[in-house]
Amino acid sequence: MVQVCLNGARGAGDGAAVPLSPGSMAASAVEAVAAGASDIHVHPKSPCGHDTLSPKAVTPTIEAIRARVGVPVGVTTGAWAEPDPAARVARVRSWTVLPDHASVNWHEPGAEEVAAALIDRGIGVEAGIWSGTEGAARFAVSPLGPRVLRVLAEVVDTSADTAEDSARALLTDLGGAHGRPVLLHGMEGGTWPVLRLAGRLGLATRIGLEDTLLLPDGERAVSNGQLVAEGLLQHRLGREPCPS
């Protein structure tokens, strides 16, 4: 499975290719699914272009995407979009149109409560476990661990030289991950090495303008669709045995 991450916390300063409005997110999702993405992760935006959990943004974003594609759609619950844990839970409970899943960063304050609120509403939880944090240790003892949809092994090491080692260390820290499926991905300079590692290990991955603005050769990507097409190629190459 290759998930497309359409925009992340990026804004207008990151270029016109990054979709910020519901309509542009939907159009970008169409291209990404046509290129082979089978799942969508998106950050709904406020009128000012900031990440938000408000139903005024979540509802039109999900509706616009679902009107154009038929794959699962998930959103963020990152603390930067709503720093107060209680307010974050209240936002989740205020949603009138529900995403198929939502990511919860397990190192953030209030992660368990946010995840519980999502599960209560029938929304799948993607447990975001960031490298270099206490997320893996907290998830290992979480009673909600067996109930999450999948684990996002998120390598925040942005160095192309060391991201693969960081990814392997993170996977070791995750251990059995409560038996849940693992999606492995990197960010910025670490994106492509970690994606190829996911291919070698037979793990799901994600790619999109949230994680990187660049293709493997360093050229600027023109769309999420282009990144997905290249991501699928690199994922397959990672699975192929080296010639003897």
Tab-separated table of C-alpha atoms in Angstrom:
chain	number	residue	atom	x	y	z
A	1	MET	CA	0.000	0.000	0.000
A	2	VAL	CA	1.261	3.439	-0.927
A	3	GLN	CA	-0.446	6.327	0.812
A	4	VAL	CA	-0.251	9.841	-0.595
A	5	CYS	CA	0.308	12.689	1.871
A	6	LEU	CA	-1.099	15.602	-0.065
A	7	ASN	CA	0.125	18.697	1.759
A	8	GLY	CA	1.114	18.347	5.418
A	9	ALA	CA	1.825	21.515	7.351
A	10	ARG	CA	3.219	23.219	4.251
A	11	GLY	CA	1.808	26.506	3.053
A	12	ALA	CA	1.741	28.878	0.113
A	13	GLY	CA	5.455	29.585	0.504
A	14	ASP	CA	6.229	25.999	-0.458
A	15	GLY	CA	5.008	26.465	-4.012
A	16	ALA	CA	1.861	26.289	-6.098
A	17	ALA	CA	2.024	22.489	-6.320
A	18	VAL	CA	1.022	22.159	-2.642
A	19	PRO	CA	-2.799	21.942	-2.479
A	20	LEU	CA	-4.352	24.133	0.208
A	21	SER	CA	-8.057	24.483	-0.693
A	22	PRO	CA	-10.572	21.604	-0.652
A	23	GLY	CA	-10.888	21.814	-4.425
A	24	SER	CA	-7.163	21.709	-5.060
A	25	MET	CA	-6.736	18.875	-2.559
A	26	ALA	CA	-9.414	16.890	-4.378
A	27	ALA	CA	-7.809	17.528	-7.775
A	28	SER	CA	-4.427	16.493	-6.410
A	29	ALA	CA	-5.974	13.358	-4.904
A	30	VAL	CA	-7.393	12.404	-8.307
A	31	GLU	CA	-3.946	12.595	-9.895
A	32	ALA	CA	-2.342	10.687	-7.037
A	33	VAL	CA	-4.894	7.864	-7.130
A	34	ALA	CA	-4.578	7.649	-10.906
A	35	ALA	CA	-0.825	7.247	-10.384
A	36	GLY	CA	-1.389	4.370	-7.951
A	37	ALA	CA	-2.043	5.749	-4.463
A	38	SER	CA	-4.522	3.612	-2.534
A	39	ASP	CA	-4.988	5.811	0.548
A	40	ILE	CA	-4.966	9.548	1.290
A	41	HIS	CA	-3.611	11.558	4.214
A	42	VAL	CA	-4.460	15.258	4.213
A	43	HIS	CA	-4.225	18.320	6.459
A	44	PRO	CA	-7.381	20.461	6.263
A	45	LYS	CA	-6.561	24.165	6.199
A	46	SER	CA	-8.036	27.292	7.727
A	47	PRO	CA	-8.799	30.284	5.458
A	48	CYS	CA	-5.321	31.561	6.413
A	49	GLY	CA	-3.708	28.330	5.232
A	50	HIS	CA	-2.910	26.874	8.662
A	51	ASP	CA	-3.610	23.295	9.746
A	52	THR	CA	-6.870	23.033	11.657
A	53	LEU	CA	-9.146	20.393	13.158
A	54	SER	CA	-12.230	22.588	12.888
A	55	PRO	CA	-15.229	20.873	11.280
A	56	LYS	CA	-15.546	23.992	9.127
A	57	ALA	CA	-12.400	22.817	7.346
A	58	VAL	CA	-12.532	19.048	7.892
A	59	THR	CA	-16.014	18.652	6.403
A	60	PRO	CA	-15.477	20.406	3.045
A	61	THR	CA	-12.044	18.823	2.657
A	62	ILE	CA	-13.294	15.272	3.114
A	63	GLU	CA	-16.421	15.858	1.043
A	64	ALA	CA	-14.460	17.375	-1.837
A	65	ILE	CA	-11.992	14.482	-1.938
A	66	ARG	CA	-14.633	11.762	-1.571
A	67	ALA	CA	-16.606	13.294	-4.440
A	68	ARG	CA	-13.641	12.658	-6.732
A	69	VAL	CA	-11.983	9.422	-5.519
A	70	GLY	CA	-13.078	6.194	-3.851
A	71	VAL	CA	-10.116	5.396	-1.602
A	72	PRO	CA	-9.916	5.912	2.191
A	73	VAL	CA	-9.274	9.479	3.360
A	74	GLY	CA	-7.509	10.342	6.612
A	75	VAL	CA	-6.615	13.563	8.390
A	76	THR	CA	-4.080	14.747	10.917
A	77	THR	CA	-4.707	15.393	14.610
A	78	GLY	CA	-1.280	16.945	15.153
A	79	ALA	CA	-0.864	19.053	18.271
A	80	TRP	CA	0.324	22.008	16.183
A	81	ALA	CA	-3.218	22.219	14.738
A	82	GLU	CA	-4.760	22.325	18.234
A	83	PRO	CA	-2.197	22.503	21.070
A	84	ASP	CA	-4.565	21.936	24.003
A	85	PRO	CA	-5.258	18.177	24.400
A	86	ALA	CA	-8.788	18.667	25.736
A	87	ALA	CA	-9.628	21.010	22.876
A	88	ARG	CA	-8.204	18.462	20.426
A	89	VAL	CA	-10.555	15.800	21.780
A	90	ALA	CA	-13.444	18.253	21.591
A	91	ARG	CA	-12.626	18.962	17.951
A	92	VAL	CA	-12.694	15.242	17.126
A	93	ARG	CA	-16.054	14.907	18.836
A	94	SER	CA	-17.387	17.921	16.902
A	95	TRP	CA	-16.769	16.465	13.434
A	96	THR	CA	-19.974	15.943	11.475
A	97	VAL	CA	-18.365	14.268	8.473
A	98	LEU	CA	-15.965	11.570	9.628
A	99	PRO	CA	-12.686	10.632	7.951
A	100	ASP	CA	-11.895	6.953	7.439
A	101	HIS	CA	-8.862	7.340	9.687
A	102	ALA	CA	-6.794	9.954	11.502
A	103	SER	CA	-3.163	10.015	12.582
A	104	VAL	CA	-2.271	10.449	16.253
A	105	ASN	CA	1.314	11.280	17.218
A	106	TRP	CA	1.922	9.075	20.235
A	107	HIS	CA	4.641	11.278	21.732
A	108	GLU	CA	2.284	14.265	21.985
A	109	PRO	CA	0.419	15.106	25.207
A	110	GLY	CA	-3.125	13.773	25.090
A	111	ALA	CA	-2.433	11.133	22.413
A	112	GLU	CA	-4.271	8.368	24.274
A	113	GLU	CA	-7.325	10.547	24.813
A	114	VAL	CA	-7.425	11.660	21.188
A	115	ALA	CA	-7.043	8.068	19.981
A	116	ALA	CA	-9.818	6.913	22.328
A	117	ALA	CA	-12.140	9.634	21.021
A	118	LEU	CA	-11.457	8.565	17.442
A	119	ILE	CA	-12.075	4.903	18.224
A	120	ASP	CA	-15.295	5.795	20.036
A	121	ARG	CA	-16.497	7.477	16.842
A	122	GLY	CA	-15.549	4.537	14.631
A	123	ILE	CA	-12.603	6.347	13.027
A	124	GLY	CA	-9.478	4.286	12.369
A	125	VAL	CA	-6.357	5.383	14.231
A	126	GLU	CA	-2.962	5.630	12.587
A	127	ALA	CA	-0.499	5.581	15.484
A	128	GLY	CA	2.258	7.985	14.495
A	129	ILE	CA	5.512	6.844	16.113
A	130	TRP	CA	8.285	9.354	15.435
A	131	SER	CA	11.927	8.397	15.585
A	132	GLY	CA	13.882	10.127	18.321
A	133	THR	CA	10.861	10.434	20.633
A	134	GLU	CA	9.262	8.428	23.437
A	135	GLY	CA	6.461	7.436	21.086
A	136	ALA	CA	7.546	3.804	20.650
A	137	ALA	CA	7.933	3.232	24.394
A	138	ARG	CA	4.554	4.791	25.133
A	139	PHE	CA	2.855	2.829	22.377
A	140	ALA	CA	4.369	-0.440	23.600
A	141	VAL	CA	2.433	-0.173	26.883
A	142	SER	CA	-0.724	1.422	25.481
A	143	PRO	CA	-3.952	-0.543	25.972
A	144	LEU	CA	-5.149	1.013	22.723
A	145	GLY	CA	-2.240	-0.445	20.729
A	146	PRO	CA	-4.070	-3.571	19.529
A	147	ARG	CA	-7.022	-1.442	18.410
A	148	VAL	CA	-5.264	0.941	16.018
A	149	LEU	CA	-5.675	0.623	12.269
A	150	ARG	CA	-1.953	0.755	11.557
A	151	VAL	CA	1.328	2.092	12.892
A	152	LEU	CA	3.058	4.939	11.064
A	153	ALA	CA	6.795	4.483	11.605
A	154	GLU	CA	7.820	8.077	10.922
A	155	VAL	CA	11.517	8.756	10.445
A	156	VAL	CA	12.160	12.405	11.218
A	157	ASP	CA	15.889	12.118	10.471
A	158	THR	CA	16.140	14.229	7.305
A	159	SER	CA	19.672	13.177	6.335
A	160	ALA	CA	19.951	10.939	3.295
A	161	ASP	CA	23.090	9.461	4.842
A	162	THR	CA	21.613	8.368	8.171
A	163	ALA	CA	17.824	8.103	7.696
A	164	GLU	CA	17.940	4.403	6.825
A	165	ASP	CA	19.817	3.606	10.031
A	166	SER	CA	17.313	5.696	11.973
A	167	ALA	CA	14.486	3.784	10.318
A	168	ARG	CA	15.933	0.423	11.279
A	169	ALA	CA	16.394	1.612	14.860
A	170	LEU	CA	12.791	2.819	14.979
A	171	LEU	CA	11.494	-0.513	13.690
A	172	THR	CA	13.519	-2.280	16.353
A	173	ASP	CA	12.032	-0.011	19.021
A	174	LEU	CA	8.538	-0.807	17.749
A	175	GLY	CA	9.075	-4.530	18.162
A	176	GLY	CA	5.859	-6.380	17.382
A	177	ALA	CA	3.815	-3.141	17.210
A	178	HIS	CA	0.909	-4.968	18.894
A	179	GLY	CA	0.603	-7.023	15.707
A	180	ARG	CA	-0.656	-4.064	13.702
A	181	PRO	CA	0.426	-3.311	10.108
A	182	VAL	CA	3.361	-0.908	9.816
A	183	LEU	CA	3.709	1.894	7.281
A	184	LEU	CA	7.286	3.192	7.072
A	185	HIS	CA	8.151	6.604	5.644
A	186	GLY	CA	10.784	9.315	5.788
A	187	MET	CA	10.849	13.077	5.468
A	188	GLU	CA	12.746	15.626	3.377
A	189	GLY	CA	16.244	14.292	2.591
A	190	GLY	CA	15.433	10.962	4.235
A	191	THR	CA	12.294	10.356	2.181
A	192	TRP	CA	13.684	8.305	-0.673
A	193	PRO	CA	16.188	6.139	1.259
A	194	VAL	CA	13.479	5.205	3.764
A	195	LEU	CA	10.922	4.542	1.021
A	196	ARG	CA	13.337	2.155	-0.710
A	197	LEU	CA	13.972	0.447	2.629
A	198	ALA	CA	10.216	-0.020	3.036
A	199	GLY	CA	10.228	-1.762	-0.332
A	200	ARG	CA	13.067	-4.073	0.699
A	201	LEU	CA	11.281	-4.951	3.926
A	202	GLY	CA	7.892	-5.441	2.250
A	203	LEU	CA	6.281	-2.642	4.258
A	204	ALA	CA	3.641	-0.145	3.212
A	205	THR	CA	4.880	3.410	2.706
A	206	ARG	CA	3.731	6.898	1.823
A	207	ILE	CA	4.915	9.686	-0.423
A	208	GLY	CA	3.712	13.165	-1.265
A	209	LEU	CA	4.360	16.848	-0.909
A	210	GLU	CA	4.071	16.660	2.884
A	211	ASP	CA	7.199	14.531	3.056
A	212	THR	CA	9.262	15.957	0.207
A	213	LEU	CA	9.141	18.561	-2.537
A	214	LEU	CA	11.861	16.794	-4.506
A	215	LEU	CA	12.211	13.769	-6.757
A	216	PRO	CA	15.080	11.312	-6.148
A	217	ASP	CA	17.305	13.181	-8.607
A	218	GLY	CA	16.825	16.449	-6.722
A	219	GLU	CA	14.452	17.974	-9.245
A	220	ARG	CA	11.380	19.782	-7.925
A	221	ALA	CA	8.240	17.645	-8.095
A	222	VAL	CA	5.380	19.193	-10.056
A	223	SER	CA	2.577	17.267	-8.328
A	224	ASN	CA	1.626	14.596	-5.854
A	225	GLY	CA	0.806	12.361	-8.796
A	226	GLN	CA	4.389	12.585	-10.030
A	227	LEU	CA	5.707	11.733	-6.563
A	228	VAL	CA	3.373	8.737	-6.258
A	229	ALA	CA	4.418	7.370	-9.648
A	230	GLU	CA	8.095	7.709	-8.727
A	231	GLY	CA	7.422	6.357	-5.245
A	232	LEU	CA	5.862	3.190	-6.612
A	233	LEU	CA	8.840	2.723	-8.919
A	234	GLN	CA	11.361	3.231	-6.117
A	235	HIS	CA	9.364	0.934	-3.803
A	236	ARG	CA	9.463	-1.814	-6.432
A	237	LEU	CA	13.168	-1.269	-7.021
A	238	GLY	CA	13.735	-1.667	-3.308
A	239	ARG	CA	12.108	-5.104	-3.454
A	240	GLU	CA	14.204	-6.355	-6.352
A	241	PRO	CA	17.248	-8.482	-5.450
A	242	CYS	CA	20.646	-7.035	-6.290
A	243	PRO	CA	22.233	-8.696	-9.358
A	244	SER	CA	24.992	-11.137	-8.526
